[in-house]
CSV table of C-alpha atoms in Angstrom, one decimal:
chain,number,residue,atom,x,y,z
D,1,MET,CA,-16.5,-8.9,7.2
D,2,LYS,CA,-16.0,-9.7,10.8
D,3,ALA,CA,-12.5,-10.6,11.9
D,4,SER,CA,-12.1,-14.3,12.9
D,5,LEU,CA,-10.7,-13.6,16.4
D,6,HIS,CA,-11.1,-17.2,17.6
D,7,ARG,CA,-8.9,-18.6,14.8
D,8,PRO,CA,-5.1,-18.7,15.1
D,9,THR,CA,-4.5,-17.0,11.8
D,10,ARG,CA,-3.5,-13.4,12.3
D,11,ALA,CA,-1.4,-10.5,10.9
D,12,ILE,CA,1.0,-9.0,13.5
D,13,ILE,CA,1.6,-5.3,12.7
D,14,ASP,CA,4.8,-3.7,14.1
D,15,LEU,CA,3.8,0.0,14.5
D,16,GLY,CA,7.3,0.6,15.8
D,17,ALA,CA,8.7,-0.5,12.5
D,18,ILE,CA,6.5,1.8,10.6
D,19,CYS,CA,7.6,4.7,12.8
D,20,PHE,CA,11.2,3.7,12.3
D,21,ASN,CA,10.8,3.7,8.6
D,22,VAL,CA,9.4,7.2,8.6
D,23,GLU,CA,12.2,8.4,10.8
D,24,GLN,CA,14.8,6.7,8.5
D,25,ILE,CA,13.3,8.4,5.4
D,26,SER,CA,13.4,11.7,7.3
D,27,ARG,CA,17.1,11.4,7.8
D,28,HIS,CA,17.7,10.9,4.1
D,29,ILE,CA,15.5,13.7,2.6
D,30,PRO,CA,16.1,17.5,2.6
D,31,LYS,CA,15.2,19.2,5.8
D,32,GLY,CA,11.8,20.9,5.7
D,33,VAL,CA,10.3,18.5,3.2
D,34,LYS,CA,6.7,17.6,4.2
D,35,LYS,CA,5.9,13.9,4.7
D,36,PHE,CA,2.5,12.7,3.5
D,37,ALA,CA,1.7,9.2,4.8
D,38,VAL,CA,-0.3,7.2,2.2
D,39,VAL,CA,-2.8,5.1,4.2
D,40,LYS,CA,-5.3,4.2,1.5
D,41,ALA,CA,-6.6,0.6,1.2
D,42,ASN,CA,-6.6,0.2,5.0
D,43,ALA,CA,-3.0,1.4,5.2
D,44,TYR,CA,-2.0,-1.2,2.6
D,45,GLY,CA,-3.7,-3.9,4.6
D,46,HIS,CA,-1.9,-2.9,7.9
D,47,GLY,CA,-5.0,-1.3,9.5
D,48,VAL,CA,-5.6,2.4,8.8
D,49,ILE,CA,-6.7,3.7,12.2
D,50,ALA,CA,-3.9,2.1,14.2
D,51,VAL,CA,-1.3,3.2,11.7
D,52,ALA,CA,-2.6,6.7,11.4
D,53,LYS,CA,-2.7,7.2,15.2
D,54,SER,CA,0.8,6.0,15.5
D,55,LEU,CA,2.0,8.5,12.9
D,56,GLN,CA,0.1,11.6,13.9
D,57,ASP,CA,3.2,13.3,15.4
D,58,LYS,CA,5.6,12.0,12.8
D,59,VAL,CA,4.0,13.1,9.5
D,60,ASP,CA,2.4,16.3,8.1
D,61,ALA,CA,-0.6,14.9,6.3
D,62,PHE,CA,-2.3,11.7,5.2
D,63,CYS,CA,-3.2,10.5,1.6
D,64,VAL,CA,-6.2,8.3,0.9
D,65,SER,CA,-8.0,7.1,-2.2
D,66,ASN,CA,-11.5,8.4,-1.7
D,67,ILE,CA,-13.9,10.4,0.5
D,68,ASP,CA,-15.0,7.4,2.6
D,69,GLU,CA,-11.4,6.6,3.5
D,70,ALA,CA,-11.0,10.2,4.5
D,71,LEU,CA,-14.1,10.3,6.6
D,72,GLU,CA,-13.0,7.1,8.4
D,73,LEU,CA,-9.9,9.0,9.6
D,74,ARG,CA,-11.9,12.0,10.7
D,75,GLU,CA,-14.4,9.8,12.6
D,76,ALA,CA,-11.3,8.4,14.4
D,77,ALA,CA,-10.4,11.9,15.5
D,78,ILE,CA,-7.5,12.2,13.1
D,79,GLU,CA,-7.0,16.0,12.7
D,80,LEU,CA,-4.0,16.2,10.3
D,81,PRO,CA,-4.7,17.3,6.7
D,82,ILE,CA,-6.0,14.6,4.4
D,83,LEU,CA,-5.5,14.6,0.6
D,84,ILE,CA,-7.7,12.4,-1.6
D,85,LEU,CA,-5.5,11.2,-4.4
D,86,GLY,CA,-8.2,10.0,-6.8
D,87,VAL,CA,-11.2,11.6,-8.5
D,88,SER,CA,-14.1,12.3,-6.1
D,89,ALA,CA,-17.8,12.5,-7.0
D,90,VAL,CA,-18.7,16.1,-7.2
D,91,GLU,CA,-21.5,15.4,-4.7
D,92,SER,CA,-18.8,14.9,-2.0
D,93,ILE,CA,-17.7,18.5,-2.2
D,94,PRO,CA,-19.9,19.6,0.8
D,95,LEU,CA,-18.5,16.7,2.9
D,96,ALA,CA,-14.9,17.7,1.9
D,97,ILE,CA,-15.5,21.3,3.0
D,98,GLU,CA,-17.2,20.3,6.2
D,99,HIS,CA,-14.5,17.8,7.3
D,100,ARG,CA,-11.5,19.8,5.9
D,101,ILE,CA,-10.6,17.2,3.3
D,102,THR,CA,-8.5,18.2,0.3
D,103,LEU,CA,-9.8,17.1,-3.1
D,104,THR,CA,-7.8,16.4,-6.3
D,105,VAL,CA,-8.8,18.3,-9.4
D,106,ALA,CA,-7.7,16.3,-12.5
D,107,SER,CA,-9.7,17.6,-15.5
D,108,LYS,CA,-11.7,20.5,-16.9
D,109,GLU,CA,-14.7,18.2,-17.3
D,110,TRP,CA,-14.8,17.4,-13.6
D,111,LEU,CA,-14.4,21.1,-12.7
D,112,ALA,CA,-17.3,22.0,-15.1
D,113,LEU,CA,-19.5,19.4,-13.3
D,114,ALA,CA,-18.4,20.7,-9.9
D,115,LEU,CA,-19.1,24.4,-10.7
D,116,ALA,CA,-22.4,23.6,-12.3
D,117,THR,CA,-23.5,22.0,-9.0
D,118,TYR,CA,-21.6,24.2,-6.6
D,119,PRO,CA,-20.7,27.6,-8.1
D,120,ASP,CA,-19.2,28.7,-4.8
D,121,LEU,CA,-16.3,26.6,-3.7
D,122,THR,CA,-15.3,28.8,-0.8
D,123,GLY,CA,-13.8,26.6,2.0
D,124,LEU,CA,-12.7,23.9,-0.4
D,125,THR,CA,-9.0,23.0,-0.6
D,126,VAL,CA,-7.7,21.4,-3.7
D,127,HIS,CA,-4.5,19.9,-5.3
D,128,ILE,CA,-4.1,19.9,-9.0
D,129,LYS,CA,-3.1,16.6,-10.7
D,130,ILE,CA,-0.9,16.8,-13.8
D,131,ASP,CA,-0.6,13.7,-16.0
D,132,SER,CA,3.1,13.9,-16.9
D,133,GLY,CA,3.1,10.4,-18.5
D,134,MET,CA,1.4,8.0,-16.1
D,135,GLY,CA,-1.7,8.1,-18.3
D,136,ARG,CA,-4.4,7.7,-15.6
D,137,ILE,CA,-5.8,11.0,-14.4
D,138,GLY,CA,-4.6,14.6,-14.6
D,139,PHE,CA,-4.3,17.6,-16.9
D,140,ARG,CA,-2.3,17.1,-20.1
D,141,ASP,CA,-2.8,20.5,-21.7
D,142,LEU,CA,-1.2,23.6,-20.2
D,143,SER,CA,-3.8,26.1,-21.6
D,144,VAL,CA,-6.7,24.0,-20.2
D,145,LEU,CA,-4.9,23.8,-16.9
D,146,ASN,CA,-4.4,27.5,-16.6
D,147,GLU,CA,-8.1,28.1,-17.6
D,148,SER,CA,-9.2,25.7,-14.9
D,149,LEU,CA,-7.0,27.4,-12.3
D,150,THR,CA,-8.6,30.7,-13.1
D,151,LYS,CA,-12.1,29.2,-12.7
D,152,LEU,CA,-11.1,27.5,-9.4
D,153,GLN,CA,-9.7,30.7,-8.0
D,154,ALA,CA,-12.8,32.7,-9.1
D,155,ALA,CA,-15.0,30.2,-7.4
D,156,GLY,CA,-13.2,30.7,-4.1
D,157,ALA,CA,-11.3,27.4,-3.9
D,158,ASP,CA,-7.9,27.3,-2.1
D,159,ILE,CA,-5.4,25.9,-4.7
D,160,GLU,CA,-3.0,24.6,-2.2
D,161,GLY,CA,-1.0,22.0,-4.2
D,162,VAL,CA,0.0,20.5,-7.5
D,163,PHE,CA,1.4,17.0,-8.0
D,164,THR,CA,2.1,14.2,-10.4
D,165,HIS,CA,2.9,10.5,-10.1
D,166,PHE,CA,5.8,8.7,-11.7
D,167,ALA,CA,5.3,5.4,-13.6
D,168,THR,CA,8.8,4.0,-13.6
D,169,ALA,CA,10.6,5.4,-10.5
D,170,ASP,CA,11.1,1.9,-9.2
D,171,GLU,CA,12.9,0.6,-12.4
D,172,LYS,CA,16.5,0.6,-13.5
D,173,GLU,CA,15.7,2.4,-16.8
D,174,VAL,CA,15.3,6.1,-16.0
D,175,ASP,CA,14.4,7.6,-19.5
D,176,HIS,CA,10.6,7.7,-18.9
D,177,PHE,CA,11.1,8.9,-15.4
D,178,GLU,CA,13.3,11.8,-16.6
D,179,GLN,CA,10.7,12.6,-19.3
D,180,GLN,CA,8.0,12.8,-16.7
D,181,LEU,CA,10.0,14.9,-14.4
D,182,HIS,CA,10.8,17.4,-17.2
D,183,GLN,CA,7.2,17.5,-18.3
D,184,PHE,CA,6.0,18.2,-14.7
D,185,ARG,CA,8.5,20.9,-14.0
D,186,SER,CA,7.7,22.5,-17.3
D,187,PHE,CA,4.0,22.6,-16.4
D,188,VAL,CA,4.6,24.0,-12.9
D,189,GLU,CA,6.9,26.7,-14.2
D,190,LYS,CA,4.2,27.9,-16.7
D,191,MET,CA,1.2,27.7,-14.3
D,192,GLU,CA,-0.4,31.2,-14.1
D,193,ILE,CA,-1.4,30.5,-10.5
D,194,ARG,CA,1.4,28.8,-8.6
D,195,PRO,CA,0.2,26.6,-5.7
D,196,ARG,CA,2.1,26.7,-2.4
D,197,LEU,CA,3.0,23.0,-2.3
D,198,VAL,CA,4.6,21.1,-5.2
D,199,HIS,CA,5.1,17.3,-4.8
D,200,ALA,CA,5.9,14.4,-7.1
D,201,SER,CA,7.9,11.9,-5.0
D,202,ASN,CA,6.3,8.6,-4.3
D,203,SER,CA,8.1,5.9,-2.3
D,204,ALA,CA,10.4,4.9,-5.2
D,205,THR,CA,11.2,8.4,-6.1
D,206,THR,CA,12.0,9.2,-2.4
D,207,LEU,CA,14.4,6.2,-2.2
D,208,TRP,CA,16.2,6.3,-5.6
D,209,HIS,CA,15.7,9.8,-6.9
D,210,SER,CA,16.1,11.9,-3.8
D,211,ASP,CA,17.8,14.7,-5.7
D,212,THR,CA,14.4,15.3,-7.4
D,213,ILE,CA,12.4,15.7,-4.2
D,214,MET,CA,10.4,19.0,-4.2
D,215,GLN,CA,8.3,20.2,-1.2
D,216,ALA,CA,6.8,16.9,0.0
D,217,VAL,CA,7.1,13.2,-0.3
D,218,ARG,CA,4.2,10.7,-0.4
D,219,LEU,CA,5.2,7.6,1.6
D,220,GLY,CA,3.4,4.4,0.7
D,221,ASP,CA,5.0,1.0,0.2
D,222,VAL,CA,8.3,2.0,1.8
D,223,MET,CA,6.6,3.2,5.0
D,224,TYR,CA,5.4,-0.4,5.6
D,225,GLY,CA,8.9,-1.8,5.2
D,226,LEU,CA,8.4,-3.0,1.6
D,227,ASN,CA,10.7,-2.5,-1.3
D,228,PRO,CA,8.7,-0.7,-4.1
D,229,SER,CA,10.8,-2.3,-6.8
D,230,GLY,CA,10.4,-5.8,-5.4
D,231,SER,CA,13.9,-7.2,-5.9
D,232,VAL,CA,14.9,-5.1,-8.9
D,233,LEU,CA,16.6,-2.3,-7.0
D,234,GLU,CA,18.5,-2.6,-3.7
D,235,LEU,CA,17.2,-0.4,-0.8
D,236,PRO,CA,19.7,2.4,-0.1
D,237,TYR,CA,19.2,2.2,3.7
D,238,GLU,CA,17.6,0.0,6.3
D,239,ILE,CA,13.8,-0.4,6.2
D,240,LYS,CA,12.0,-2.8,8.6
D,241,PRO,CA,9.0,-4.9,7.4
D,242,ALA,CA,6.0,-4.1,9.5
D,243,LEU,CA,3.7,-7.1,8.8
D,244,ARG,CA,4.1,-10.7,9.9
D,245,LEU,CA,1.5,-13.3,8.9
D,246,GLU,CA,1.2,-16.4,11.0
D,247,SER,CA,-1.1,-19.3,11.9
D,248,GLU,CA,-0.7,-22.7,13.4
D,249,LEU,CA,-1.2,-26.4,12.7
D,250,VAL,CA,-4.8,-27.5,13.5
D,251,HIS,CA,-4.6,-31.0,12.0
D,252,VAL,CA,-1.7,-33.4,11.4
D,253,LYS,CA,-1.9,-36.9,9.8
D,254,GLU,CA,0.3,-39.5,8.1
D,255,ILE,CA,-0.8,-40.5,4.7
D,256,GLU,CA,0.1,-43.6,2.6
D,257,PRO,CA,1.8,-43.7,-0.8
D,258,GLY,CA,-0.8,-42.9,-3.5
D,259,SER,CA,-3.0,-40.8,-1.2
D,260,LYS,CA,-4.4,-37.7,-2.8
D,261,VAL,CA,-4.8,-34.3,-1.2
D,262,GLY,CA,-7.0,-31.3,-2.0
D,263,TYR,CA,-9.6,-30.3,-4.6
D,264,GLY,CA,-9.0,-31.9,-8.0
D,265,ALA,CA,-6.7,-34.5,-6.4
D,266,THR,CA,-3.8,-32.5,-7.8
D,267,TYR,CA,-1.3,-33.9,-5.2
D,268,GLU,CA,-0.4,-37.6,-4.7
D,269,ALA,CA,1.9,-38.8,-2.1
D,270,LYS,CA,4.8,-40.9,-3.4
D,271,GLU,CA,5.7,-42.3,0.0
D,272,LYS,CA,4.4,-42.1,3.5
D,273,GLU,CA,4.4,-38.5,4.6
D,274,PHE,CA,3.0,-36.1,7.2
D,275,ILE,CA,0.5,-33.6,6.1
D,276,GLY,CA,-0.5,-30.6,8.2
D,277,THR,CA,-3.6,-28.4,7.8
D,278,VAL,CA,-3.4,-24.6,8.4
D,279,PRO,CA,-6.5,-22.4,8.7
D,280,ILE,CA,-5.9,-19.9,6.0
D,281,GLY,CA,-7.1,-19.8,2.4
D,282,TYR,CA,-8.1,-17.6,-0.6
D,283,ALA,CA,-10.9,-16.0,1.4
D,284,ASP,CA,-8.2,-14.6,3.6
D,285,GLY,CA,-6.1,-13.4,0.7
D,286,TRP,CA,-3.8,-16.5,0.5
D,287,THR,CA,-4.6,-17.1,-3.2
D,288,ARG,CA,-4.9,-20.4,-5.1
D,289,ASP,CA,-1.7,-19.7,-7.0
D,290,MET,CA,0.3,-20.3,-3.7
D,291,GLN,CA,0.1,-24.1,-4.3
D,292,GLY,CA,3.7,-25.2,-4.6
D,293,PHE,CA,5.1,-22.3,-2.5
D,294,SER,CA,6.2,-22.9,1.1
D,295,VAL,CA,5.5,-21.8,4.6
D,296,LEU,CA,7.8,-22.0,7.6
D,297,VAL,CA,7.4,-24.5,10.5
D,298,ASP,CA,10.1,-24.7,13.1
D,299,GLY,CA,12.4,-22.7,10.8
D,300,GLN,CA,12.0,-25.2,7.9
D,301,PHE,CA,10.4,-24.5,4.5
D,302,CYS,CA,7.3,-26.7,4.1
D,303,PRO,CA,5.7,-26.8,0.7
D,304,ILE,CA,2.0,-26.2,0.2
D,305,VAL,CA,0.6,-29.4,-1.3
D,306,GLY,CA,-2.8,-29.7,-3.0
D,307,ARG,CA,-4.9,-26.7,-4.0
D,308,VAL,CA,-5.4,-23.8,-1.7
D,309,SER,CA,-9.0,-23.9,-0.4
D,310,MET,CA,-11.2,-21.0,0.7
D,311,ASP,CA,-10.3,-21.5,4.3
D,312,GLN,CA,-7.4,-24.0,4.6
D,313,ILE,CA,-4.1,-25.1,3.1
D,314,THR,CA,-2.3,-28.4,3.5
D,315,ILE,CA,1.5,-28.6,3.8
D,316,HIS,CA,4.1,-31.3,3.7
D,317,LEU,CA,5.8,-31.7,7.1
D,318,PRO,CA,9.2,-33.2,7.6
D,319,LYS,CA,7.9,-35.0,10.7
D,320,SER,CA,4.9,-35.1,12.9
D,321,TYR,CA,4.3,-31.9,14.9
D,322,PRO,CA,1.8,-31.3,17.8
D,323,LEU,CA,-1.3,-29.3,17.1
D,324,GLY,CA,-0.8,-25.6,17.8
D,325,THR,CA,2.8,-25.6,16.3
D,326,PRO,CA,3.3,-22.1,14.8
D,327,VAL,CA,3.3,-21.7,11.1
D,328,VAL,CA,4.8,-18.5,9.5
D,329,LEU,CA,3.5,-17.4,6.1
D,330,ILE,CA,5.2,-14.0,6.0
D,331,GLY,CA,8.0,-13.3,8.4
D,332,ARG,CA,10.9,-15.1,10.1
D,333,SER,CA,11.1,-18.5,11.8
D,334,GLY,CA,14.5,-19.5,13.1
D,335,ALA,CA,17.1,-18.6,10.6
D,336,SER,CA,14.6,-18.7,7.7
D,337,GLU,CA,12.4,-15.9,6.3
D,338,ILE,CA,9.6,-15.4,3.8
D,339,SER,CA,9.0,-11.8,2.7
D,340,ALA,CA,6.0,-10.3,1.0
D,341,THR,CA,8.1,-9.9,-2.0
D,342,ASP,CA,8.8,-13.6,-2.0
D,343,VAL,CA,5.1,-14.2,-2.0
D,344,ALA,CA,4.6,-11.7,-4.8
D,345,GLU,CA,7.2,-13.3,-7.0
D,346,GLN,CA,5.4,-16.7,-6.6
D,347,ARG,CA,2.2,-15.0,-7.7
D,348,GLY,CA,3.8,-13.0,-10.5
D,349,THR,CA,2.7,-9.7,-8.9
D,350,ILE,CA,4.0,-7.0,-6.5
D,351,ASN,CA,4.3,-6.9,-2.8
D,352,TYR,CA,1.7,-4.1,-2.7
D,353,GLU,CA,-1.0,-6.5,-3.8
D,354,VAL,CA,0.1,-9.2,-1.4
D,355,VAL,CA,-0.6,-7.1,1.7
D,356,CYS,CA,-3.6,-5.3,0.3
D,357,LEU,CA,-5.3,-8.7,-0.4
D,358,LEU,CA,-5.3,-9.8,3.2
D,359,SER,CA,-8.9,-9.8,4.0
D,360,ASP,CA,-10.7,-8.3,7.1
D,361,ARG,CA,-11.2,-11.9,8.2
D,362,VAL,CA,-7.6,-11.9,9.3
D,363,PRO,CA,-7.3,-10.1,12.7
D,364,ARG,CA,-4.6,-7.4,12.9
D,365,ASP,CA,-2.7,-7.5,16.2
D,366,TYR,CA,-0.5,-4.5,17.0
D,367,LYS,CA,2.7,-4.0,18.8
D,368,ALA,CA,4.5,-0.7,19.4
D,369,ASP,CA,8.1,-2.0,18.9
């Protein structure tokens, strides 16, 4: 999708804030721990190439979801190690070797397919995924894991790392987290071939369970200045939000009592009022369930009235404003602020989803500080 550069709606990405967040985390984790920057899903909607280039000298590696995301980084001349966190098609093994991309091995079945297709895995670097209680991908049986390690080594693969992912590190209840941690440590201790790099800490673990950090941390949500718990847990130190979403008024009118607004005529004016139109809609990632939420105009909360359309929203204004007046959807205006977490709570979701849903139609503008 082509970015709509001639429309006032845009996301402003503060690369300086992202770098600040990484530096903040570095101050609060043990010295020598490697930092893996998670830039999957277009760097959580922030723009993967710009983010990766700004972090090249501040992190040790990047994490992505799939081979195409990894290749995008290589095509942009990103030279740091890249780890694919998900399961890759076995057909991508030659690409991984050629472009020095690390694959995750998560099951004996995948390994059997890989070895049947490519018996010689010389030049391939892998990390082993252990399912310690997340329930998605990973080895769950120690004997199967050790058998697979032997086969990988015999095929010439470099078994560089082993990792897991915690399901509840961002919650107050710690029982399941501790069960997963114990399970993972038990597996690692009994691995017949011990990889050089052991890692388990996602953003939430890095923030609230720093005593459990191993040899690397994988920085996702927190790197972009977002609280992984939403509003459940307080951040232990300052983190700066990196994304601001703004637009402007393109139409303002006064409507009479009884006038209806939007698809389905779901909003009816009870008195004379000013209605502003803002060029953003669900095709941009500003979803229909945002009806009833507010945006900021001149530091004031202005409710979204009528249904969110594909390309536009309508808002109730306290007075008439000139065309071109700024509208802030995520960020600060005057003394008021709307966060990605505020938006997520309106939708009944998480801030990860809010930023990832911003479509390519919304241009990303970057500033360094």
